[in-house]
PDB file of C-alpha atoms in Angstrom:
ATOM      1  CA  SER A   1     -10.275   9.719  -1.707  1.00  0.00           C
ATOM      2  CA  GLY A   2     -10.502   6.844  -4.106  1.00  0.00           C
ATOM      3  CA  TRP A   3      -8.717   3.785  -5.315  1.00  0.00           C
ATOM      4  CA  THR A   4      -5.145   4.134  -6.506  1.00  0.00           C
ATOM      5  CA  SER A   5      -3.384   1.545  -8.647  1.00  0.00           C
ATOM      6  CA  LEU A   6      -1.337   0.605  -5.594  1.00  0.00           C
ATOM      7  CA  ILE A   7      -4.387   0.123  -3.377  1.00  0.00           C
ATOM      8  CA  TRP A   8      -6.168  -1.980  -6.001  1.00  0.00           C
ATOM      9  CA  SER A   9      -3.086  -4.133  -6.676  1.00  0.00           C
ATOM     10  CA  ALA A  10      -2.473  -4.656  -2.949  1.00  0.00           C
ATOM     11  CA  LYS A  11      -6.090  -5.647  -2.363  1.00  0.00           C
ATOM     12  CA  GLN A  12      -5.908  -8.199  -5.179  1.00  0.00           C
ATOM     13  CA  GLY A  13      -2.556  -9.603  -4.005  1.00  0.00           C
ATOM     14  CA  HIS A  14      -0.624  -8.693  -7.162  1.00  0.00           C
ATOM     15  CA  ALA A  15       2.855  -8.583  -5.622  1.00  0.00           C
ATOM     16  CA  ASP A  16       4.658  -8.109  -8.955  1.00  0.00           C
ATOM     17  CA  THR A  17       2.533  -5.079  -9.767  1.00  0.00           C
ATOM     18  CA  VAL A  18       2.934  -3.656  -6.270  1.00  0.00           C
ATOM     19  CA  GLU A  19       6.698  -4.071  -6.562  1.00  0.00           C
ATOM     20  CA  THR A  20       6.718  -2.308  -9.950  1.00  0.00           C
ATOM     21  CA  LEU A  21       4.584   0.559  -8.665  1.00  0.00           C
ATOM     22  CA  LEU A  22       6.802   1.016  -5.609  1.00  0.00           C
ATOM     23  CA  ALA A  23       9.949   0.979  -7.764  1.00  0.00           C
ATOM     24  CA  ALA A  24       8.354   3.719  -9.881  1.00  0.00           C
ATOM     25  CA  GLY A  25       7.821   5.832  -6.759  1.00  0.00           C
ATOM     26  CA  ALA A  26       4.193   5.113  -5.869  1.00  0.00           C
ATOM     27  CA  ASP A  27       3.123   6.778  -2.634  1.00  0.00           C
ATOM     28  CA  THR A  28       1.988   4.300   0.039  1.00  0.00           C
ATOM     29  CA  ARG A  29       0.112   6.929   2.070  1.00  0.00           C
ATOM     30  CA  PRO A  30      -3.105   7.560   0.071  1.00  0.00           C
ATOM     31  CA  ARG A  31      -6.295   6.159   1.558  1.00  0.00           C
ATOM     32  CA  ASP A  32      -9.433   4.869  -0.111  1.00  0.00           C
ATOM     33  CA  TYR A  33     -12.987   6.072   0.517  1.00  0.00           C
ATOM     34  CA  ALA A  34     -13.046   4.155   3.831  1.00  0.00           C
ATOM     35  CA  GLY A  35      -9.684   5.439   5.028  1.00  0.00           C
ATOM     36  CA  ARG A  36      -7.696   2.275   4.272  1.00  0.00           C
ATOM     37  CA  THR A  37      -4.207   2.270   2.763  1.00  0.00           C
ATOM     38  CA  ALA A  38      -2.753  -0.313   0.384  1.00  0.00           C
ATOM     39  CA  LEU A  39      -1.054  -1.904   3.394  1.00  0.00           C
ATOM     40  CA  ASP A  40      -4.366  -2.092   5.271  1.00  0.00           C
ATOM     41  CA  TRP A  41      -5.985  -3.891   2.325  1.00  0.00           C
ATOM     42  CA  ALA A  42      -3.099  -6.322   1.891  1.00  0.00           C
ATOM     43  CA  ARG A  43      -3.264  -7.228   5.583  1.00  0.00           C
ATOM     44  CA  GLU A  44      -7.053  -7.593   5.508  1.00  0.00           C
ATOM     45  CA  GLN A  45      -6.916  -9.881   2.469  1.00  0.00           C
ATOM     46  CA  GLY A  46      -4.042 -11.980   3.858  1.00  0.00           C
ATOM     47  CA  HIS A  47      -1.494 -11.186   1.131  1.00  0.00           C
ATOM     48  CA  ALA A  48       1.693 -11.687   3.160  1.00  0.00           C
ATOM     49  CA  GLY A  49       4.078 -11.003   0.274  1.00  0.00           C
ATOM     50  CA  VAL A  50       2.387  -7.705  -0.503  1.00  0.00           C
ATOM     51  CA  VAL A  51       2.342  -6.796   3.191  1.00  0.00           C
ATOM     52  CA  ALA A  52       6.103  -7.350   3.312  1.00  0.00           C
ATOM     53  CA  LEU A  53       6.689  -5.152   0.250  1.00  0.00           C
ATOM     54  CA  LEU A  54       4.486  -2.352   1.528  1.00  0.00           C
ATOM     55  CA  GLY A  55       5.855  -2.588   5.056  1.00  0.00           C
ATOM     56  CA  THR A  56       9.388  -2.169   3.768  1.00  0.00           C
ATOM     57  CA  ALA A  57       8.341   0.750   1.554  1.00  0.00           C
ATOM     58  CA  SER A  58       6.498   2.439   4.428  1.00  0.00           C
ATOM     59  CA  GLU A  59       9.512   2.058   6.727  1.00  0.00           C
ATOM     60  CA  GLY A  60      11.624   3.723   4.057  1.00  0.00           C
ATOM     61  CA  ARG A  61       9.532   6.864   4.487  1.00  0.00           C
ATOM     62  CA  GLU A  62      10.827   7.312   8.020  1.00  0.00           C
ATOM     63  CA  ILE A  63      13.669   9.762   8.426  1.00  0.00           C
ATOM     64  CA  GLY A  64      15.475   9.719  11.738  1.00  0.00           C
ATOM     65  CA  GLY A  65      12.649   7.714  13.293  1.00  0.00           C
ATOM     66  CA  ILE A  66      10.022  10.270  12.288  1.00  0.00           C
ATOM     67  CA  ALA A  67       7.589   9.340   9.534  1.00  0.00           C
ATOM     68  CA  GLU A  68       7.219  11.826   6.704  1.00  0.00           C
ATOM     69  CA  ASP A  69       3.792  13.426   6.240  1.00  0.00           C
TER      70      ASP A  69
END
């Protein structure tokens, strides 16, 4: 895989952009070439606001306690 707009924005800490992408329906599940998600990058780079946005979006993918694939 490669870099998505969401992954790049999360890595850079651009919370406004991440929020806009999520509102537009961006998928949080894609992984980069090393297998990292946008949430992984945000955590690694210490972007707490972005982590919160992505964590909430990822939780929203769970239906009845089972994560969608």
